[in-house]
Short mmCIF file of C-alpha atoms and ligand atoms in Angstrom, two decimals:
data_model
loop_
_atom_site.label_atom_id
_atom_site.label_comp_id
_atom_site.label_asym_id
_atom_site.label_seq_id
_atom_site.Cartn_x
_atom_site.Cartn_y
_atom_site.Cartn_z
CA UNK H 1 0.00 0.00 0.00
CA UNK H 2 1.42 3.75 -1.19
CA UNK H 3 0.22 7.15 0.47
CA UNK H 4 -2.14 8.99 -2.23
CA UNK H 5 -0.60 11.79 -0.59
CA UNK H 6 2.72 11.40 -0.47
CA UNK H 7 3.15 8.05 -2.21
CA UNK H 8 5.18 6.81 1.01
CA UNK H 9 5.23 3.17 1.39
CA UNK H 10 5.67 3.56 4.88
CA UNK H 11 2.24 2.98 6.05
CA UNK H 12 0.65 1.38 8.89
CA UNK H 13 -2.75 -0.38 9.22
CA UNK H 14 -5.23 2.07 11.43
CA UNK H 15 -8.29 0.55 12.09
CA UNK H 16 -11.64 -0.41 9.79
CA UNK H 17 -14.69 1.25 9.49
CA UNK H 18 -17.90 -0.48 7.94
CA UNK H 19 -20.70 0.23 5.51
CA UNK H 20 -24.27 -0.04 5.44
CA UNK H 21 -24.29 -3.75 3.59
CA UNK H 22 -21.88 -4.75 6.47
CA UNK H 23 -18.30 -4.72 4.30
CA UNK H 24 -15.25 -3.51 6.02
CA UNK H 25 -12.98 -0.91 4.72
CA UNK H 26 -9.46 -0.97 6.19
CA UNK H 27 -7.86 2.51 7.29
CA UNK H 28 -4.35 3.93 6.82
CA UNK H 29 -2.02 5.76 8.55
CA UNK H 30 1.03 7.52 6.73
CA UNK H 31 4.17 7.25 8.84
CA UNK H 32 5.54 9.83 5.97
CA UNK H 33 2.96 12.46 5.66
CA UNK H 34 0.75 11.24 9.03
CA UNK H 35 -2.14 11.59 7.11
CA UNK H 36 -5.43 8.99 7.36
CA UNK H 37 -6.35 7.50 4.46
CA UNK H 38 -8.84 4.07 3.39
CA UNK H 39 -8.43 1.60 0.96
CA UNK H 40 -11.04 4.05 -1.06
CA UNK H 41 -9.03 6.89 -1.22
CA UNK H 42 -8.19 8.39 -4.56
CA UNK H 43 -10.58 5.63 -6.40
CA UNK H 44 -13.61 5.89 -7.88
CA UNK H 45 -15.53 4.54 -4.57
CA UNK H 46 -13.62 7.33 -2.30
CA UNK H 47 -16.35 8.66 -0.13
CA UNK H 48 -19.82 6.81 -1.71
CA UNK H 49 -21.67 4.58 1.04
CA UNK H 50 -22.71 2.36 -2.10
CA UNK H 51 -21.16 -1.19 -2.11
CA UNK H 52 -18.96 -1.29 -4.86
CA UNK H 53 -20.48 -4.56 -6.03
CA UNK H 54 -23.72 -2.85 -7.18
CA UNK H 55 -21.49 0.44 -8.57
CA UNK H 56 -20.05 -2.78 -10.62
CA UNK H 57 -23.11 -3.86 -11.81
CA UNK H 58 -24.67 -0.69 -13.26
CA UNK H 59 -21.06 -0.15 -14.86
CA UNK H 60 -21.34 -3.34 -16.88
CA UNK H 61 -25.34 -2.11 -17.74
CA UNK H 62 -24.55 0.43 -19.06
CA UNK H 63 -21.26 -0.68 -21.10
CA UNK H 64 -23.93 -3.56 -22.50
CA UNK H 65 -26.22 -0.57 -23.81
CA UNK H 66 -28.37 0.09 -21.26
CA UNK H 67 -29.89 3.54 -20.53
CA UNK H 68 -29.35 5.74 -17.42
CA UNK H 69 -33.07 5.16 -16.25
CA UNK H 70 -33.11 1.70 -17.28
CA UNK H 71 -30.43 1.03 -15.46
CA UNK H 72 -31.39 2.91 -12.53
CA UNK H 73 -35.08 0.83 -12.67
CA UNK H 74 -33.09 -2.05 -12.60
CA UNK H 75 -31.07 -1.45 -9.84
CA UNK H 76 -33.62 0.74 -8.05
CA UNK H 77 -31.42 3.55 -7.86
CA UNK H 78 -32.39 7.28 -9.02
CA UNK H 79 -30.51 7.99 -12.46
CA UNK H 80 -28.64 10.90 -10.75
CA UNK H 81 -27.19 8.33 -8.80
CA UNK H 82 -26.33 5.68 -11.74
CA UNK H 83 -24.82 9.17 -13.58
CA UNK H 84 -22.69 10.30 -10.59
CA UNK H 85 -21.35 6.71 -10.74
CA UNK H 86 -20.14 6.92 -13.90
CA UNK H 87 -18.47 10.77 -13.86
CA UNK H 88 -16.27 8.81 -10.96
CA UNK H 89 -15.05 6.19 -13.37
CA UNK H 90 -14.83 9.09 -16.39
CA UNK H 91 -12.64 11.36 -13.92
CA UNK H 92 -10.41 8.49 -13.94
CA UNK H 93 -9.51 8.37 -17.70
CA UNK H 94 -5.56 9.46 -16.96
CA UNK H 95 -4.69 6.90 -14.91
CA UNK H 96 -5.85 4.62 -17.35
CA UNK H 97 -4.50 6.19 -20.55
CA UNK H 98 -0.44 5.16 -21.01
CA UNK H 99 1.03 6.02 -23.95
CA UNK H 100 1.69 3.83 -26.71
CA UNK H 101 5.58 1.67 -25.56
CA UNK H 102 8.35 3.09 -27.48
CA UNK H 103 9.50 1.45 -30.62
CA UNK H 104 6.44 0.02 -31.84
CA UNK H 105 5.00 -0.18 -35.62
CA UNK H 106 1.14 1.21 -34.84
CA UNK H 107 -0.82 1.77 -37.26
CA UNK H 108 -3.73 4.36 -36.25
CA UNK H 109 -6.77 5.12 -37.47
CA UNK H 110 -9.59 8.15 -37.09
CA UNK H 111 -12.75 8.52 -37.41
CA UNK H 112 -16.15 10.56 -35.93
CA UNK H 113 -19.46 9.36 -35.23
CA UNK H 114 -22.43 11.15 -34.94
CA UNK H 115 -25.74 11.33 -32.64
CA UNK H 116 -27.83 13.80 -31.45
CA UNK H 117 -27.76 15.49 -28.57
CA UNK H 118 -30.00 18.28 -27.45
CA UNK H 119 -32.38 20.14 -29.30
CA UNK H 120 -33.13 19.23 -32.84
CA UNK H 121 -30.44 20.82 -34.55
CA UNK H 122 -29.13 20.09 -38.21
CA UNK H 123 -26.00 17.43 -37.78
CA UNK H 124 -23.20 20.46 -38.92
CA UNK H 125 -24.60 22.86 -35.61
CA UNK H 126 -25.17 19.61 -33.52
CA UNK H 127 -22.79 19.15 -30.31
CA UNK H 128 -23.36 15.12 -31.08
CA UNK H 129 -20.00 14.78 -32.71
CA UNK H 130 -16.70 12.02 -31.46
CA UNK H 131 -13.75 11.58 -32.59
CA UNK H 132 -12.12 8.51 -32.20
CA UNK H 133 -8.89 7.37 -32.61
CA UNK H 134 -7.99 3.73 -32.84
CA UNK H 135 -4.86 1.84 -33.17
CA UNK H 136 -6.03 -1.30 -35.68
CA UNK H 137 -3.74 -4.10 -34.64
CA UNK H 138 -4.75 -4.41 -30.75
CA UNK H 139 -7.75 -2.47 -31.16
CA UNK H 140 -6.56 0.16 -28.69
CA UNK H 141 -8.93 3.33 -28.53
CA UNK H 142 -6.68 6.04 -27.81
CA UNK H 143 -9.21 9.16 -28.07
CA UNK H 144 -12.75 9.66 -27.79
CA UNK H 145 -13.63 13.73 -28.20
CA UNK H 146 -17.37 14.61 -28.23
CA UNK H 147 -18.59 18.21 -29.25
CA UNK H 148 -19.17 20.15 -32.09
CA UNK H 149 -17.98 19.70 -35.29
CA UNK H 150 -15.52 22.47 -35.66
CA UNK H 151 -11.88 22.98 -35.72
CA UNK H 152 -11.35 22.82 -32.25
CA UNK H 153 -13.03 19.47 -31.66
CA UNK H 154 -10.46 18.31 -34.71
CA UNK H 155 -7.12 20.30 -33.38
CA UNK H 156 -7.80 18.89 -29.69
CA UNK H 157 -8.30 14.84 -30.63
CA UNK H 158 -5.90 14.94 -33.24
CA UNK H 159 -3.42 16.13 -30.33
CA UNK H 160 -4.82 13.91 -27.88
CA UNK H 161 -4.25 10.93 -30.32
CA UNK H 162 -0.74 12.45 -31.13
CA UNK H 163 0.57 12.57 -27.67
CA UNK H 164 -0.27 8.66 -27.37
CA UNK H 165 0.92 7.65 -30.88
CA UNK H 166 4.22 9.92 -30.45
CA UNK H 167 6.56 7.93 -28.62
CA UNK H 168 6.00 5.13 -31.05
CA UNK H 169 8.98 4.91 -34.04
CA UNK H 170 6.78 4.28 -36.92
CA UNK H 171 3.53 5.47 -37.08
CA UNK H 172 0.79 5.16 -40.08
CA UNK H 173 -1.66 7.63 -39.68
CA UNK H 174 -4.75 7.30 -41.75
CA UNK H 175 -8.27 8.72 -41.57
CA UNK H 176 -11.29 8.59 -43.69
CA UNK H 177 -12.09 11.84 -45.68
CA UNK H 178 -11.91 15.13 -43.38
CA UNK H 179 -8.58 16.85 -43.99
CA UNK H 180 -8.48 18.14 -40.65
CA UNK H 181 -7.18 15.63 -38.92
CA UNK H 182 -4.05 15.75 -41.62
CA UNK H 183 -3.40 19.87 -41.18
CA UNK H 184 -4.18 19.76 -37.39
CA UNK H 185 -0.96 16.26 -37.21
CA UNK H 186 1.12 18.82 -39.70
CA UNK H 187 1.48 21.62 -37.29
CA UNK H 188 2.32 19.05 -34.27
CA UNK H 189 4.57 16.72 -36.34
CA UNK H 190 6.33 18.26 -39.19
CA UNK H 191 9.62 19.25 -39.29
CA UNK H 192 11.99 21.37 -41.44
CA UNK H 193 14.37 19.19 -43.19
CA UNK H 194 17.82 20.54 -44.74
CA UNK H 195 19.14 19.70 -47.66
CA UNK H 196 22.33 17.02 -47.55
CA UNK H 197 23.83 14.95 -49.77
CA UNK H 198 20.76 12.29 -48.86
CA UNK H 199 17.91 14.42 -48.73
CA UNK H 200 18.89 16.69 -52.49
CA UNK H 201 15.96 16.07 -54.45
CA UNK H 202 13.94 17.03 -51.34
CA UNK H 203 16.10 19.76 -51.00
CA UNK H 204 14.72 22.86 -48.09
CA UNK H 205 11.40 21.77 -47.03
CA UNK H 206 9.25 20.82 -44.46
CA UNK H 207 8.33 16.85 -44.57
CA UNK H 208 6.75 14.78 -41.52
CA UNK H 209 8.53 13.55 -38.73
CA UNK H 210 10.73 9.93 -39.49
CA UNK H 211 8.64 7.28 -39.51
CA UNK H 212 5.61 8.90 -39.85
CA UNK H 213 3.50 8.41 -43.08
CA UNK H 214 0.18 10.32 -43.66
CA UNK H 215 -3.31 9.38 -46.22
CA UNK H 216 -6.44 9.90 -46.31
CA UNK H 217 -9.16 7.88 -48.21
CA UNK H 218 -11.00 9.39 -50.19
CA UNK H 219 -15.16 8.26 -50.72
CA UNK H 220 -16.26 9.79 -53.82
CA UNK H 221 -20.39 10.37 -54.17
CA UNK H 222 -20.09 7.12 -56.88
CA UNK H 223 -18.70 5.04 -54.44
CA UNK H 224 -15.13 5.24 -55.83
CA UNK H 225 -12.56 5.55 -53.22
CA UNK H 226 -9.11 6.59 -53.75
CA UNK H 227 -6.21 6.95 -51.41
CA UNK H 228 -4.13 10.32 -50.95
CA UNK H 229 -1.01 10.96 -48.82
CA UNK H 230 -1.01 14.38 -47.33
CA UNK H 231 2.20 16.33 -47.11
CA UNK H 232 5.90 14.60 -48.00
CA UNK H 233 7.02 12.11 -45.97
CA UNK H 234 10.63 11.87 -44.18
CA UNK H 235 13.07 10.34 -47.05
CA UNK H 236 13.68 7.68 -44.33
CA UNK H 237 10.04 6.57 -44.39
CA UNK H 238 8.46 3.93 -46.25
CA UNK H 239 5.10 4.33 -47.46
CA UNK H 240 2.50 1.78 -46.98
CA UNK H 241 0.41 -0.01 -50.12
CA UNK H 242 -3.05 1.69 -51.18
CA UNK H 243 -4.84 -0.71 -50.13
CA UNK H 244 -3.89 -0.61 -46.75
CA UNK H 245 -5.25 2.80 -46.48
CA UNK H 246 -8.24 2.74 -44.46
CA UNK H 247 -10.30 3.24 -41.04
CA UNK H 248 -12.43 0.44 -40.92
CA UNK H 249 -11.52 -0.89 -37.77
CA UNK H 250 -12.35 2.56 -35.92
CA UNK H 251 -15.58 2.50 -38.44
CA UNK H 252 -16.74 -0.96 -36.92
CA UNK H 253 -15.90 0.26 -33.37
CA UNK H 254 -18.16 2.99 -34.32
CA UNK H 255 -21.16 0.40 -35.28
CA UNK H 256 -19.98 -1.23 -31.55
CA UNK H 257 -20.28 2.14 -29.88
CA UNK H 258 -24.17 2.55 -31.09
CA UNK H 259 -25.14 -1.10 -29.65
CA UNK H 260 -23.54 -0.35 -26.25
CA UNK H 261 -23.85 2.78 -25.58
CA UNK H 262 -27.41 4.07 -25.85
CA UNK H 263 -26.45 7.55 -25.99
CA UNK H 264 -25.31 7.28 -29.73
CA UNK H 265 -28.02 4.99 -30.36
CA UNK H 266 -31.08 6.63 -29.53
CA UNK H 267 -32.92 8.80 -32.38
CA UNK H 268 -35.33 10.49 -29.74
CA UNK H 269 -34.38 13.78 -28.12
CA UNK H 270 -33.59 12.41 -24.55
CA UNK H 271 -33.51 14.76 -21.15
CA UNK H 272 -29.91 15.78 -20.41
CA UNK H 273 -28.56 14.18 -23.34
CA UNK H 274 -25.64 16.69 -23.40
CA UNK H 275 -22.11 16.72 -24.78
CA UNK H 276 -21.41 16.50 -21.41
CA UNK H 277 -23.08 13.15 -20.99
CA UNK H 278 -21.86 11.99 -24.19
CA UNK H 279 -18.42 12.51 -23.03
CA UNK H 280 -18.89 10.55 -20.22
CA UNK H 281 -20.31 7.68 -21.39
CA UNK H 282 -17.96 7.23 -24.36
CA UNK H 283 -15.10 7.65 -22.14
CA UNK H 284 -15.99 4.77 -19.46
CA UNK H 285 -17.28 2.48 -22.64
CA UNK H 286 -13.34 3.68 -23.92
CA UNK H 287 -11.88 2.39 -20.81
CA UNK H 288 -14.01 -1.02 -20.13
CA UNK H 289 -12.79 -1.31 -24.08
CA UNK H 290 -9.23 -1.34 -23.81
CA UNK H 291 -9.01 -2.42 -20.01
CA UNK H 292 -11.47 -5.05 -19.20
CA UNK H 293 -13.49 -6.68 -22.33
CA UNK H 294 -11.36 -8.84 -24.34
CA UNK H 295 -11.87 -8.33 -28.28
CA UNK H 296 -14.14 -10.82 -30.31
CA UNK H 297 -11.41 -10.75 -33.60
CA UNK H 298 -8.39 -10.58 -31.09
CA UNK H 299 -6.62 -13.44 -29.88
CA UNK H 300 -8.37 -15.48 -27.17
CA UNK H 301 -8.87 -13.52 -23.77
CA UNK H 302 -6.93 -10.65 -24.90
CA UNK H 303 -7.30 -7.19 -23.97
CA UNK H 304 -5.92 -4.09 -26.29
CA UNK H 305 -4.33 -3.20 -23.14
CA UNK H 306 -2.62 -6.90 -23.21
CA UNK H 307 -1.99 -6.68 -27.03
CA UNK H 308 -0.26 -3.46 -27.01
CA UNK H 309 2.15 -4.90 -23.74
CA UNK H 310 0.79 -2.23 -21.67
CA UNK H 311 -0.73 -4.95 -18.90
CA UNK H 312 -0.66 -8.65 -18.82
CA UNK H 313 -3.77 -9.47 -18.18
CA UNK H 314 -7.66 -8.28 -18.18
CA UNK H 315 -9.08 -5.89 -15.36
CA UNK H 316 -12.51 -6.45 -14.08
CA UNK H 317 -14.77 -3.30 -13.36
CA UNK H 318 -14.59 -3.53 -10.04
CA UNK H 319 -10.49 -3.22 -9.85
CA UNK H 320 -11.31 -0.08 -11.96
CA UNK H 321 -13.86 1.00 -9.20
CA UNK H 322 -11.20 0.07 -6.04
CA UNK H 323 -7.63 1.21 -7.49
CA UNK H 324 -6.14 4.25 -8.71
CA UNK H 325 -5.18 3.93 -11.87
CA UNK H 326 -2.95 0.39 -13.38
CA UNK H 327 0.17 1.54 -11.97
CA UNK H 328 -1.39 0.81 -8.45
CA UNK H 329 -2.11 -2.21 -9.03
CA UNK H 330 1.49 -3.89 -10.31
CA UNK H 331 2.47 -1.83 -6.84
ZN1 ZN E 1 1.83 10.12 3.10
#
């Protein structure tokens, strides 16, 4: 056991204290900092009475599909309540986001899916807008942005999905259609190349980073697709065939996404059906994704997480509920 406030492992057992269902939860006392603190503090259960057994259960509800109410019928719970529940796992997103390890080949892929959220508004004005970023061989969801579908929504998840992807050597970075993605990546990972006795024919210009290769594909209105890399690459870097130019895996995610998570599947204006609430769900369906479900068209019980050598083995909801964050729990 480490001190959430001081991360001191010198700490001392300090009595229990007990819930209404009966379950004990141990105390703490920092010999470093002197400070009290449970086996709750700095998780998702810190300070809620609830057993953490039936925060667990509406968790998995709602990562199946179900609705806030629903759920909170179910459980006999007030929907506030089933909500609150799942800001506390959402607030958690850092300490369950690692970057990519260093010196892999990743290949990632973007997308956005839409819903509506809110009043009736034509999609364009609509806050119902994600972006997601997925990398397609362990099926690791790196980003899920929801808001409006402007520039900023575009600059902030391409950077979000940059700052994972970064450390990685050699990175293929392809979305379908929007440009954005492309020009927002240019201004965090281009660089100005000078001209050498390697680089002539490139001569004084700016090219992406080594090892990083940039396309789009391109739906036409017939249904003829074609492929286009954005900006020059490095000289070092290789380019990748045509046909491996795509986002499907982040576009099937997407389909996913709309089965179990009823916010992007319902067509009917919904009370509190915010960006707010969108954000949240996607982000604890993001998490229970890449953490705790293993993937149908991965290898047998594995985990993106697992995949990706990030962990070595699936988390169950409720170690997301009682820990703070994956690097407590190898601790
Ligand atoms: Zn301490």
């Amino acid at each position: 056991m480490q001190c959430p406030h001081c991360q001191s492992r010198q700490v001392v057992k300090n009595g229990k204290h007990h819930h209404q269902d009966g379950s004990a939860i141990q105390n703490y006392l920092c010999r470093g900092c002197r400070k009290r603190f449970s086996e709750r503090t700095g998780t998702p259960m810190c300070r809620l009475r609830t057993p953490s057994s039936m925060v667990s259960l509406a968790m998995k509800m709602r990562t199946e599909g179900m609705g806030i109410r629903a759920s909170g019928r179910v459980l006999e719970k007030s929907h506030v309540s089933i909500m609150r529940w799942e800001q506390r796992l959402a607030d958690q997103e850092k300490q369950w986001s690692p970057p990519v390890p260093e010196g892999r080949v990743i290949t990632v892929e973007g997308d956005e899916v839409y819903t509506r959220v809110g009043e009736n508004l034509p999609p364009q004005e609509s806050e119902g807008w994600t972006v997601i970023f997925l990398e397609r061989d362990s099926r690791y969801w790196s980003v899920a942005k929801a808001g409006l579908k402007t520039i900023e929504l575009f600059a902030q998840a391409t950077q979000l999905a940059w700052q994972w992807a970064a450390p990685s050597a050699f990175i293929r970075w392809f979305t379908d259609g929007e440009r954005r993605y492309a020009q927002q990546l240019w201004k965090l990972a281009s660089i100005y190349l000078k001209s050498s006795e390697v680089t002539r024919e490139y001569g004084h210009c700016k090219v992406w980073r080594e090892g990083l290769e940039v396309a789009i594909k391109i739906k036409g209105s017939q249904g003829n697709r074609r492929v286009e890399w954005v900006k020059p690459e490095h000289p070092y870097t290789s380019i990748s065939p045509a046909c491996e130019v795509h986002a499907n895996h982040t576009e099937a995610n997407n389909s996913a996404l709309r089965r179990r998570c009823s916010a992007y599947r319902r067509r009917q204006n919904l009370y509190a059906k915010t960006v707010e609430g969108l954000q949240r769900a996607v982000t604890v369906q993001r998490l229970v994704h890449n953490w705790v479900r293993p993937h149908w068209s991965l290898d047998k019980n594995m985990t993106p997480t697992m995949l990706l050598g990030l962990y070595h083995r699936p988390i169950s909801i409720l170690e997301f509920l009682s820990s703070r964050g994956f690097e407590s729990l190898t601790n």
